[in-house]
mmCIF file of C-alpha atoms and ligand atoms in Angstrom:
data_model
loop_
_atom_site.group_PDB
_atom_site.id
_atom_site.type_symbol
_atom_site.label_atom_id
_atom_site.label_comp_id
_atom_site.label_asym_id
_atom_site.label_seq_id
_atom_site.Cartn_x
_atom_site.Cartn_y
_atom_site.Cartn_z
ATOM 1 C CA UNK A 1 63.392 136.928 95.587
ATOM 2 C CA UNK A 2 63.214 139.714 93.666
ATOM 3 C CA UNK A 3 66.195 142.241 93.279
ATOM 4 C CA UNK A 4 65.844 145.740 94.145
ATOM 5 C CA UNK A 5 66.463 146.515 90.113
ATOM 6 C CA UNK A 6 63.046 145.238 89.889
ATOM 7 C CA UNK A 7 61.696 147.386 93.103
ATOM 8 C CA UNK A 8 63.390 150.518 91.388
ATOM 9 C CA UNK A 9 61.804 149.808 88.065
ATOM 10 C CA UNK A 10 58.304 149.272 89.827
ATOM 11 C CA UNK A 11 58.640 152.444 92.075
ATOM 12 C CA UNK A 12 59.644 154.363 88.490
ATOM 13 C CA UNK A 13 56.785 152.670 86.371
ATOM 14 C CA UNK A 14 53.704 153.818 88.900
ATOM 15 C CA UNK A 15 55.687 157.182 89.894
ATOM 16 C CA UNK A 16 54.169 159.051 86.336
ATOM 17 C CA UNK A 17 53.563 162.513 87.681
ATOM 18 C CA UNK A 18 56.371 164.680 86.298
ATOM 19 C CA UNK A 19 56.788 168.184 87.081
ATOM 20 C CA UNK A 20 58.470 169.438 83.901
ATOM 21 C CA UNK A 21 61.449 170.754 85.559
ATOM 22 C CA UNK A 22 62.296 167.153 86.278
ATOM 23 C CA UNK A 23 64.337 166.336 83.810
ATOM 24 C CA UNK A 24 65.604 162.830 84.544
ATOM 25 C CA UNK A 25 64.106 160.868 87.720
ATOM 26 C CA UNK A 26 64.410 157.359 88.744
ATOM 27 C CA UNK A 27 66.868 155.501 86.586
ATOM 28 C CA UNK A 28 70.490 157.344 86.155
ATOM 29 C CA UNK A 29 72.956 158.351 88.550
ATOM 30 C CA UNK A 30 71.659 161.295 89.685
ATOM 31 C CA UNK A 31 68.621 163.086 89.024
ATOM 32 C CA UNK A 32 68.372 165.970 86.798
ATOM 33 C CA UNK A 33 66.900 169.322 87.253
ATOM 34 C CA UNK A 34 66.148 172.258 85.313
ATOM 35 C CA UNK A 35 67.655 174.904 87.916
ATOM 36 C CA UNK A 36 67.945 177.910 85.742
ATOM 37 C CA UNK A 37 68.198 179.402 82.665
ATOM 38 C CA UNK A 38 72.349 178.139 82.224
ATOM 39 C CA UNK A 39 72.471 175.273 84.353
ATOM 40 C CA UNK A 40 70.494 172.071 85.494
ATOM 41 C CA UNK A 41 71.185 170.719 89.120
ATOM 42 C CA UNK A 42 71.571 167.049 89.321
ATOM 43 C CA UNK A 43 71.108 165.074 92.959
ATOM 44 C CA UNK A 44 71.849 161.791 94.499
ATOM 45 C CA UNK A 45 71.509 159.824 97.785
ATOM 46 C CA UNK A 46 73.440 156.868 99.158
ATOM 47 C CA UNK A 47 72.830 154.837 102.178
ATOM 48 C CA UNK A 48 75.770 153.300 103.907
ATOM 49 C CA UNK A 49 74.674 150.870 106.526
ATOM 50 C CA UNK A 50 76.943 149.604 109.385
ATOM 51 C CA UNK A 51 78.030 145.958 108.760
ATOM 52 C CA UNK A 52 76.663 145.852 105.291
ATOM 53 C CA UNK A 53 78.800 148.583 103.241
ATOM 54 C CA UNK A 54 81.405 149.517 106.588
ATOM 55 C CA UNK A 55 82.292 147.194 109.427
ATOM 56 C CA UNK A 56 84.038 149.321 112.336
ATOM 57 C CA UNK A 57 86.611 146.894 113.169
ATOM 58 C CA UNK A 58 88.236 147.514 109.339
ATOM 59 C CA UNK A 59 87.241 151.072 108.517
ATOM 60 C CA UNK A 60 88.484 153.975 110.865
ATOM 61 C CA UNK A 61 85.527 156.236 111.428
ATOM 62 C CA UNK A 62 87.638 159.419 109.108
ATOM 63 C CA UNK A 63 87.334 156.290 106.638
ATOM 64 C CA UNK A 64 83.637 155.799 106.839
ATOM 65 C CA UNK A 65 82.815 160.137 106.252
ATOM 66 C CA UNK A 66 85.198 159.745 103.235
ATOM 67 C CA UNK A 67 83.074 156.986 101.843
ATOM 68 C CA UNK A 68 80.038 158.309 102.575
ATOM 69 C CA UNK A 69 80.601 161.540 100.340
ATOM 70 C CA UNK A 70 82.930 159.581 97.962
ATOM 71 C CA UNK A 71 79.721 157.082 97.061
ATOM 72 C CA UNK A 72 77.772 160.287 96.038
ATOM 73 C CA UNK A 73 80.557 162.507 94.602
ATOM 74 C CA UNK A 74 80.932 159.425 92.300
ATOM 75 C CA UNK A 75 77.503 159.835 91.431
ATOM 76 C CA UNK A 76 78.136 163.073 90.480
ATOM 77 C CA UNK A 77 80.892 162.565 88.093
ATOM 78 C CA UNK A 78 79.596 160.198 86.630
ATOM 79 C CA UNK A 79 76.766 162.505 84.745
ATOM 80 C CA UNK A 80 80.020 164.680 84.114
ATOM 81 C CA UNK A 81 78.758 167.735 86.594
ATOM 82 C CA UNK A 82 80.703 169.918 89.315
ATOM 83 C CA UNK A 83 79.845 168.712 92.693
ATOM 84 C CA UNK A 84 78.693 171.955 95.107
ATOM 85 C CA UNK A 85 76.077 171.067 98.005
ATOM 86 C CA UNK A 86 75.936 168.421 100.311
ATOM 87 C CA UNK A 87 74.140 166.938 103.028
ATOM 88 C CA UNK A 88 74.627 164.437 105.428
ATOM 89 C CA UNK A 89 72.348 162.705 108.371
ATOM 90 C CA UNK A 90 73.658 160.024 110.344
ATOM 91 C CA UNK A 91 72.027 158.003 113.125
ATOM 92 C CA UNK A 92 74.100 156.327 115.567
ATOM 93 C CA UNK A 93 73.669 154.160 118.492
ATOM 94 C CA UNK A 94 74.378 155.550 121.864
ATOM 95 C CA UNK A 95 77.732 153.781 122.908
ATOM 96 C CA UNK A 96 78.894 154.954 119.180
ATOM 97 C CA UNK A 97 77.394 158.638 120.176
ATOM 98 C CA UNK A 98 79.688 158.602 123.757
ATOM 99 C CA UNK A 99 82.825 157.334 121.699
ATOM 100 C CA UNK A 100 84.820 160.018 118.867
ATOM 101 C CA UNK A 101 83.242 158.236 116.006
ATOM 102 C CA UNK A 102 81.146 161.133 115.400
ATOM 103 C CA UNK A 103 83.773 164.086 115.175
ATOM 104 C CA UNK A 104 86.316 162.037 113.265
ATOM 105 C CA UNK A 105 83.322 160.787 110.895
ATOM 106 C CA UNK A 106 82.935 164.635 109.995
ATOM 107 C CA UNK A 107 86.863 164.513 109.710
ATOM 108 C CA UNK A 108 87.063 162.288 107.150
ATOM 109 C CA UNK A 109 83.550 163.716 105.143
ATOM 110 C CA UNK A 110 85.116 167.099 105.712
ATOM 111 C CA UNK A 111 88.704 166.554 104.505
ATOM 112 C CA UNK A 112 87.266 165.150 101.002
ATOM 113 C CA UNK A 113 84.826 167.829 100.686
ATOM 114 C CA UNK A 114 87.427 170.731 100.686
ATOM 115 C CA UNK A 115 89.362 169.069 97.987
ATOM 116 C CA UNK A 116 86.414 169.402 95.999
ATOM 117 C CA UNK A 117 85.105 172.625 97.285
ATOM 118 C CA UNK A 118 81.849 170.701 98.279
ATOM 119 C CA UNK A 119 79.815 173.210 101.182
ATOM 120 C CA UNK A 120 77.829 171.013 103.771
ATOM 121 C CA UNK A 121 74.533 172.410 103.713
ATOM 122 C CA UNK A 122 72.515 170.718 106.377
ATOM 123 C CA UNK A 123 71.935 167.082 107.629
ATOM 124 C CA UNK A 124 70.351 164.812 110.432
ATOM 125 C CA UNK A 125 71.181 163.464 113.535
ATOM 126 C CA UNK A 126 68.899 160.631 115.259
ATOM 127 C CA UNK A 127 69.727 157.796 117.692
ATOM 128 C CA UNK A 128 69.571 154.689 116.273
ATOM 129 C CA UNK A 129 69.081 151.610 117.804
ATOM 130 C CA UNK A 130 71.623 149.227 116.722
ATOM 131 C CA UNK A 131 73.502 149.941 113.876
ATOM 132 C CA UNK A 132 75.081 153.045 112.313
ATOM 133 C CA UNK A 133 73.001 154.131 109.277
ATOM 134 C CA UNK A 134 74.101 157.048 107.154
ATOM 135 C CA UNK A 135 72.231 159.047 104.231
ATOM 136 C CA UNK A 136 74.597 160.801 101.884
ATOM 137 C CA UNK A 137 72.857 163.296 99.758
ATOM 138 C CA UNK A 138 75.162 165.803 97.218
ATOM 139 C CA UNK A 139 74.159 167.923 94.521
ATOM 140 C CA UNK A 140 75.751 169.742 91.461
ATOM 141 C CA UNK A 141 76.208 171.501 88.245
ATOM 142 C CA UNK A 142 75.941 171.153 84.761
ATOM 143 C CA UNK A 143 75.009 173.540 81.728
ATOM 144 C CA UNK A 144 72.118 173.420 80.296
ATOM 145 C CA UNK A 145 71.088 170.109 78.689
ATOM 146 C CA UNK A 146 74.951 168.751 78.799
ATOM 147 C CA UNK A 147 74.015 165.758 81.760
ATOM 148 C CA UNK A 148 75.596 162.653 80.590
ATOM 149 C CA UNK A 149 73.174 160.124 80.699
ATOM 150 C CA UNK A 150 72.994 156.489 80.866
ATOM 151 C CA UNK A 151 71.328 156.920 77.674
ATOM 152 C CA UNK A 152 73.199 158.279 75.294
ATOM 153 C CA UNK A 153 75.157 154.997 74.217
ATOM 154 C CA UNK A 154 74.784 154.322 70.496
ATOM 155 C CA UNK A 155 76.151 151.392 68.337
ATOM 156 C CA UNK A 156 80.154 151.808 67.169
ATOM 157 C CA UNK A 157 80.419 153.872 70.198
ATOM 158 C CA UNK A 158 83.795 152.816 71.954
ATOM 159 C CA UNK A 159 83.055 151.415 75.673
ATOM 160 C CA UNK A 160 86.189 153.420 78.613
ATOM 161 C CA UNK A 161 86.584 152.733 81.940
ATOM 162 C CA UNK A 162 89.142 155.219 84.187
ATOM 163 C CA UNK A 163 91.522 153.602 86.503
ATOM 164 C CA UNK A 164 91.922 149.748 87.104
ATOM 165 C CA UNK A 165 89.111 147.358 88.589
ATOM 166 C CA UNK A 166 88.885 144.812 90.679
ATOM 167 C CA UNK A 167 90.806 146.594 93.455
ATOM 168 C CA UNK A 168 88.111 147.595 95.903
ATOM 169 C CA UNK A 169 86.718 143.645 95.770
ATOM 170 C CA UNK A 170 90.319 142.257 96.461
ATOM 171 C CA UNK A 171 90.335 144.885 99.192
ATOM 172 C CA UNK A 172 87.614 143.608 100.864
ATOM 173 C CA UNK A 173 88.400 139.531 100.440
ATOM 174 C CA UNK A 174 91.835 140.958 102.398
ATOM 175 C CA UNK A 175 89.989 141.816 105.222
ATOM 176 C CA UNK A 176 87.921 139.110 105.484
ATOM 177 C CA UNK A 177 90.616 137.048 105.577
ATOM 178 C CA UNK A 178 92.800 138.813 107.874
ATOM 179 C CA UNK A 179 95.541 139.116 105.176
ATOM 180 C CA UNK A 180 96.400 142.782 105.362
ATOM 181 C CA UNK A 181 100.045 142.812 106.566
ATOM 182 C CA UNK A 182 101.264 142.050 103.310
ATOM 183 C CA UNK A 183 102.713 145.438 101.868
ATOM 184 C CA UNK A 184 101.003 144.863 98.632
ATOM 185 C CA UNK A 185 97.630 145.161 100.285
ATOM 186 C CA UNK A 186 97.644 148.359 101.581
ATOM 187 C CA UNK A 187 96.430 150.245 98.007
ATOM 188 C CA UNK A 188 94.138 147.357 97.671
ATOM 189 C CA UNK A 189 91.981 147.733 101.130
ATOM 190 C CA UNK A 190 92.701 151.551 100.334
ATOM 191 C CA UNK A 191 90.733 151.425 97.592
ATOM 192 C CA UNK A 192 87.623 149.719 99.274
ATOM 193 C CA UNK A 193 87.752 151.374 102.527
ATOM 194 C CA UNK A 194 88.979 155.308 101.187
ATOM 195 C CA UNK A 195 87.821 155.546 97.091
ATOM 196 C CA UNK A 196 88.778 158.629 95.471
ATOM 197 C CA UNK A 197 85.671 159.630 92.883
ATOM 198 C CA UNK A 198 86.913 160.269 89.475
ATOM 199 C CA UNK A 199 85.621 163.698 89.394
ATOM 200 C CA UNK A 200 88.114 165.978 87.654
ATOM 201 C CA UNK A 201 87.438 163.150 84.940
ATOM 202 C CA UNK A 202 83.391 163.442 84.927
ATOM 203 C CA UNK A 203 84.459 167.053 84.564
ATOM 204 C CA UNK A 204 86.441 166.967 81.225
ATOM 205 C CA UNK A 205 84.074 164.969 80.101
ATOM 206 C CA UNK A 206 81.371 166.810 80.247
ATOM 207 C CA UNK A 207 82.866 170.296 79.871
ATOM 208 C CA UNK A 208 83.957 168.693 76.622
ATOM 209 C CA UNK A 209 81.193 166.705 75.832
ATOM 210 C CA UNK A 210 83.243 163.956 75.143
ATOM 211 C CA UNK A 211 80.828 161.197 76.539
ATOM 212 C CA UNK A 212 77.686 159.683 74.934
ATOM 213 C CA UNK A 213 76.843 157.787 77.801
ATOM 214 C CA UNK A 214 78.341 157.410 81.333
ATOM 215 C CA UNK A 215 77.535 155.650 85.114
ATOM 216 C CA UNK A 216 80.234 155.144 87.709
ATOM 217 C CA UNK A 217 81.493 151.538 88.637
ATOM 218 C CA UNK A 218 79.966 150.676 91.853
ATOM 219 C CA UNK A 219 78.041 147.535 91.804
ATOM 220 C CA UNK A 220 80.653 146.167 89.043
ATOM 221 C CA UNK A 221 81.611 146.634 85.658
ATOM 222 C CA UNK A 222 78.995 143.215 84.616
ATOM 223 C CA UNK A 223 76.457 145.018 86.430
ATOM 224 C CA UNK A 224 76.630 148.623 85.509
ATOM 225 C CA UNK A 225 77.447 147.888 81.760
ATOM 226 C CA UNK A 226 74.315 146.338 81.630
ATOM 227 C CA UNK A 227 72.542 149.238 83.247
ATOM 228 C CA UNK A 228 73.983 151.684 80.730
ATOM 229 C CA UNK A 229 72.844 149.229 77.768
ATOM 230 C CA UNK A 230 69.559 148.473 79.304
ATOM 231 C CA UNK A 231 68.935 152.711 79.114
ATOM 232 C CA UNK A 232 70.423 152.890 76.024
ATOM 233 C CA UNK A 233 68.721 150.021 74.269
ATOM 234 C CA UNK A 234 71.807 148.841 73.421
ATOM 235 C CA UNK A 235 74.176 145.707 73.817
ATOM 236 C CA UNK A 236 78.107 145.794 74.179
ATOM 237 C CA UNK A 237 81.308 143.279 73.102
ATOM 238 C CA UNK A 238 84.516 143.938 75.244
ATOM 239 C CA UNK A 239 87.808 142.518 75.642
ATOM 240 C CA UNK A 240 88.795 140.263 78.372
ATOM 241 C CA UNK A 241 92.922 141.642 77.691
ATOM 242 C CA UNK A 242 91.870 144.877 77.508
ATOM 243 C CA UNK A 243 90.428 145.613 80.933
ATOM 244 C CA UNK A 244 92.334 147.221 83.461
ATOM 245 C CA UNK A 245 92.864 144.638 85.953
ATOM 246 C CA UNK A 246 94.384 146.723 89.551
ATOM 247 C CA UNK A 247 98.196 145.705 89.277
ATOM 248 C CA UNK A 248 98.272 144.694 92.678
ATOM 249 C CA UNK A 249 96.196 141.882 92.286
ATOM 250 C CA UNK A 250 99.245 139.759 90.765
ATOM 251 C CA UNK A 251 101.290 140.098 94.095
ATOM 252 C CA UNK A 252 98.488 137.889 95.337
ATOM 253 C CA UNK A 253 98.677 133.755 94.368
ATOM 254 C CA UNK A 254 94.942 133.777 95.402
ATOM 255 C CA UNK A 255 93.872 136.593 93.047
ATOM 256 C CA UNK A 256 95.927 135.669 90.106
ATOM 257 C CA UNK A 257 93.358 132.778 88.434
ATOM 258 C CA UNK A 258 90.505 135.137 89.481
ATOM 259 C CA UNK A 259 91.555 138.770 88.711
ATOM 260 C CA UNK A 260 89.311 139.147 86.056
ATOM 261 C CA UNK A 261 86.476 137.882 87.670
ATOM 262 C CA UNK A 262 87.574 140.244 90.214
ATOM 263 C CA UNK A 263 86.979 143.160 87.663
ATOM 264 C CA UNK A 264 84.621 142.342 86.015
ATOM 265 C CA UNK A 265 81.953 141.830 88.965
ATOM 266 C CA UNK A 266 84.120 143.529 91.828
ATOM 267 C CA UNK A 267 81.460 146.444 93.292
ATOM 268 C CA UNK A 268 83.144 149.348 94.401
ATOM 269 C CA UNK A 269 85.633 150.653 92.261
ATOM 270 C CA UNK A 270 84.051 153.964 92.014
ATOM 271 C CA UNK A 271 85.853 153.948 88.314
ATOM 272 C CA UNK A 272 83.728 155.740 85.410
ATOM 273 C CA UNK A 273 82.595 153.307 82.621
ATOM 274 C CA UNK A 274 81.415 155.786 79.614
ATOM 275 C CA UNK A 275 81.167 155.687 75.876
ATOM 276 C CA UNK A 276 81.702 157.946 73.100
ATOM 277 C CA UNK A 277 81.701 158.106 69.556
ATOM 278 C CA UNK A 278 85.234 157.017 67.815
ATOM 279 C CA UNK A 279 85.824 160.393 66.676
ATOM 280 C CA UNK A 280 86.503 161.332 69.802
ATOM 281 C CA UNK A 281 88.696 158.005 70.482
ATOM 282 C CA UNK A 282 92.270 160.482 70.065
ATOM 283 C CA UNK A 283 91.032 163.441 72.101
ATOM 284 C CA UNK A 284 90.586 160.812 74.853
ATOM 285 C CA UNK A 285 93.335 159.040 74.576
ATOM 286 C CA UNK A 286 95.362 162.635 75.132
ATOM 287 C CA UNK A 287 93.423 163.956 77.536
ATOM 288 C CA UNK A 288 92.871 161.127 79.737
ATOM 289 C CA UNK A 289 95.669 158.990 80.117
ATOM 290 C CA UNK A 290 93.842 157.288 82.995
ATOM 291 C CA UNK A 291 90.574 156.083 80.878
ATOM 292 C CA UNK A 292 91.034 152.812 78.908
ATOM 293 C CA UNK A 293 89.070 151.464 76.030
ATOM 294 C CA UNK A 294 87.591 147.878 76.694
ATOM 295 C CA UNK A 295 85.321 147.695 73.691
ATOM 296 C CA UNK A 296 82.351 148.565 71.722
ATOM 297 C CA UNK A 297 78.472 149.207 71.759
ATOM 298 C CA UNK A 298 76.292 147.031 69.497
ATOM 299 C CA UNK A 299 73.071 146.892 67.818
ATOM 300 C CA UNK A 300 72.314 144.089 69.657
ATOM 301 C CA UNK A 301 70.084 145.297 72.601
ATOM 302 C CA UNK A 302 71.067 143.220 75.860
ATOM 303 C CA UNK A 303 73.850 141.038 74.714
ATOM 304 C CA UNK A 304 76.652 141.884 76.994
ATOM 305 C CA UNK A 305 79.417 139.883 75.269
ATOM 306 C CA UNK A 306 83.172 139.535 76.598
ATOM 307 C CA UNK A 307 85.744 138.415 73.787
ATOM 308 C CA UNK A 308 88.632 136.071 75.411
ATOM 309 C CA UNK A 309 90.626 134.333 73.390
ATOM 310 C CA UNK A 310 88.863 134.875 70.276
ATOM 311 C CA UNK A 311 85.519 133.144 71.777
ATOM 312 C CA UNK A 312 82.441 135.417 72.606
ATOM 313 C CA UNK A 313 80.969 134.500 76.048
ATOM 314 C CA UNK A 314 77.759 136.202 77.093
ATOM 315 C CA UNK A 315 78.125 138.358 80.587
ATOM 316 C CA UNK A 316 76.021 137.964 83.144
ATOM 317 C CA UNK A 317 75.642 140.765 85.484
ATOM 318 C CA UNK A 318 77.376 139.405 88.684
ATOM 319 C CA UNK A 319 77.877 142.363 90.326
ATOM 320 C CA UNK A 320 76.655 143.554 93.909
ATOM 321 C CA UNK A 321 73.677 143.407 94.915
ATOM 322 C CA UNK A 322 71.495 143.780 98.097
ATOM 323 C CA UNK A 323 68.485 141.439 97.189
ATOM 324 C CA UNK A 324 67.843 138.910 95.157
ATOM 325 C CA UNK A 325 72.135 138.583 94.579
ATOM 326 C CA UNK A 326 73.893 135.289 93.386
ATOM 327 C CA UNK A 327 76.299 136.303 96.216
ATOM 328 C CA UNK A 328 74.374 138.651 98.882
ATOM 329 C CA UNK A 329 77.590 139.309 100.739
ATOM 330 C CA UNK A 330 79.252 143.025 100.410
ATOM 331 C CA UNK A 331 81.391 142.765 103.040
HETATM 332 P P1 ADP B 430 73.724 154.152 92.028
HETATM 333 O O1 ADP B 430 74.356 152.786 92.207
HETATM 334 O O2 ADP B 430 74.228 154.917 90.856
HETATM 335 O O3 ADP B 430 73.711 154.983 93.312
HETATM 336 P P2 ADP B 430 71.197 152.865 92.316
HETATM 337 O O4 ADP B 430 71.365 151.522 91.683
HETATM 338 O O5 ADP B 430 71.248 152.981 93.802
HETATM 339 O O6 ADP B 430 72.222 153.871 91.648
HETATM 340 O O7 ADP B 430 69.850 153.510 91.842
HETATM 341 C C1 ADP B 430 69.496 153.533 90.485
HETATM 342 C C2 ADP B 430 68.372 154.539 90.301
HETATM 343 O O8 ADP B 430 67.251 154.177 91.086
HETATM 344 C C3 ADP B 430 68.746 155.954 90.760
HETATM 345 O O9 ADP B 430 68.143 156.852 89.853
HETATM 346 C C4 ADP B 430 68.112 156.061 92.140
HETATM 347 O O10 ADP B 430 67.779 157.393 92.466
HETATM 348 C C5 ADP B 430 66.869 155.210 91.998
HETATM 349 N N1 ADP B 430 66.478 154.581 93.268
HETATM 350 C C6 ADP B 430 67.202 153.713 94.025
HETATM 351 N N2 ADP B 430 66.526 153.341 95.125
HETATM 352 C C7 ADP B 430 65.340 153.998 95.068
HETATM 353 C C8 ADP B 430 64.199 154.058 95.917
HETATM 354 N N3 ADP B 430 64.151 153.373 97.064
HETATM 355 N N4 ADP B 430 63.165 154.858 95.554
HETATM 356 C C9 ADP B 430 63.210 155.564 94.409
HETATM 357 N N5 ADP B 430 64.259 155.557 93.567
HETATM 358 C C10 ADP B 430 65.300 154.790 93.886
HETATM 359 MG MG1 MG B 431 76.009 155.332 90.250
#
């Protein structure tokens, strides 16, 4: 079955008609364009579909607004732009419509919106007939020319990631297991079912232009390296004892032999995974504690290699996906 990697790289090969003041389409985060004379406007959507990214008996509905703006505000950061419009259209059965999931959906969407001064500019409201299905579309800022792109990577670049990984995926096997009175799981299932996007980060680095190339982790780190080294024509070697596995995962005798498998193809993290040139390496190191450095860019365009002790395994990506997956199960 094909994956929809190949649909998106169909849709972008037969889509040729380019109005000039589009940028970037099909292919990065967000889409970039030319807005004025100082800045370029970049835009993304995210669909969040009941019982495939949220199931209502884990998630309270404040949980499912967050999430919904989180996915995109991610987005966002991760070309290293200010987040400023937002829209949001939700269709909802009609037993969810008579219940308060609607009004403390908006709760949750609103309450992370303020913190990032995001204004709701319009949305959508249909009935639907089964499921909840929600389209989450934001928009922001850059200067002129300073999106970071997917494809900026170059070889001898050094390969971050913010945060710790794996989290979000451990989350989730919690729930499905019913395991979530343990009190080590609560910042585990927080991170799948409330993210925070890393956008002060995206911010610094692109106000700073400390990035050559960036994309936000949310199919997995296998995956989305390989989408930033697929657009940069590049390949990458990182470091299995250098990736931030989540802490928590330890407390868990289930997680401990498969942590790193857990990071490395966990979806969800909502972590930035960017590269930059080593000049740069101290700057980044003082400016963002948070960001780690896994590895290294290569020559070697599409050989995604993972050093653990001292032997070179190839990485396949592993990461979510909807069609065509090796696992088709998000939640
Ligand atoms: P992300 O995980 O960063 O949200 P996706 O993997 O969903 O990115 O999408 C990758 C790129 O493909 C983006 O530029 C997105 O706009 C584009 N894309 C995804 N789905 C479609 C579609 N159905 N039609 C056109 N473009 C799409
Ligand atoms: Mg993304």
């Amino acid at each position: 079955m094909k994956t929809e990697f190949e649909l998106i790289n169909a849709i972008c090969t037969k889509s040729k008609t380019r109005n000039p003041k589009l940028k970037i389409g099909i292919g990065d985060d967000c889409a970039v364009i030319c807005q004025n004379s100082q800045t370029d406007l970049v835009v993304t959507t995210d669909l969040l579909i009941e019982d495939i990214d949220f199931k209502l008996d884990w998630s309270k509905p404040e949980f499912v607004g967050h999430k919904a703006l989180a996915a995109s505000l991610s987005d966002i950061a991760a070309m290293g732009a200010k987040p400023v419009w937002a829209l949001i259209s939700i269709g909802v059965p009609e037993k969810i419509w008579a219940s308060d999931f609607v009004e403390r959906f908006y709760d949750g969407w609103l309450r992370l919106a303020r913190k990032f001064a995001v204004e709701l500019a319009g949305g959508d409201i249909s009935r639907a007939p089964d499921k909840i299905v929600i389209d989450s579309i934001a928009a922001g800022e850059t200067r002129k020319n300073r999106a970071i792109l997917r494809s900026g990577a170059q070889a001898g670049d050094f390969v971050f990631v913010t945060g710790n990984l794996g989290g979000a995926a451990a989350g989730l096997r919690l729930l499905e297991s019913g395991k979530t009175k343990n009190p080590a799981s609560s910042s585990l299932i927080q991170k799948q079912l409330c993210p925070d996007p890393q956008t002060k980060i995206g911010l610094i680095l692109g106000e700073k232009r400390l990035a050559t190339a960036m994309i936000d982790l949310s199919d997995g780190l296998s995956s989305d390296l390989r989408h930033l080294c697929e657009a940069s024509k590049t390949g990458a070697k990182i470091y299995a004892e250098k990736i931030p596995i989540h802490p928590k995962l330890k407390s868990f005798k289930e997680f401990r032999a498969d942590a790193l498998r857990l990071a490395l193809d966990g979806g969800e993290d909502f972590e930035l995974l960017f590269t930059a040139n080593p000049k740069n390496a101290k700057k980044i190191e003082k400016l963002l504690p948070a960001a780690s450095r896994i590895g290294e860019i290569t020559a070697n365009a599409g050989r995604i290699e993972l050093c653990q002790d001292s032997k070179n395994i190839l990485i396949e990506p592993r990461g979510f996906r909807h069609f065509g997956a090796i696992e088709n199960a998000k939640l």
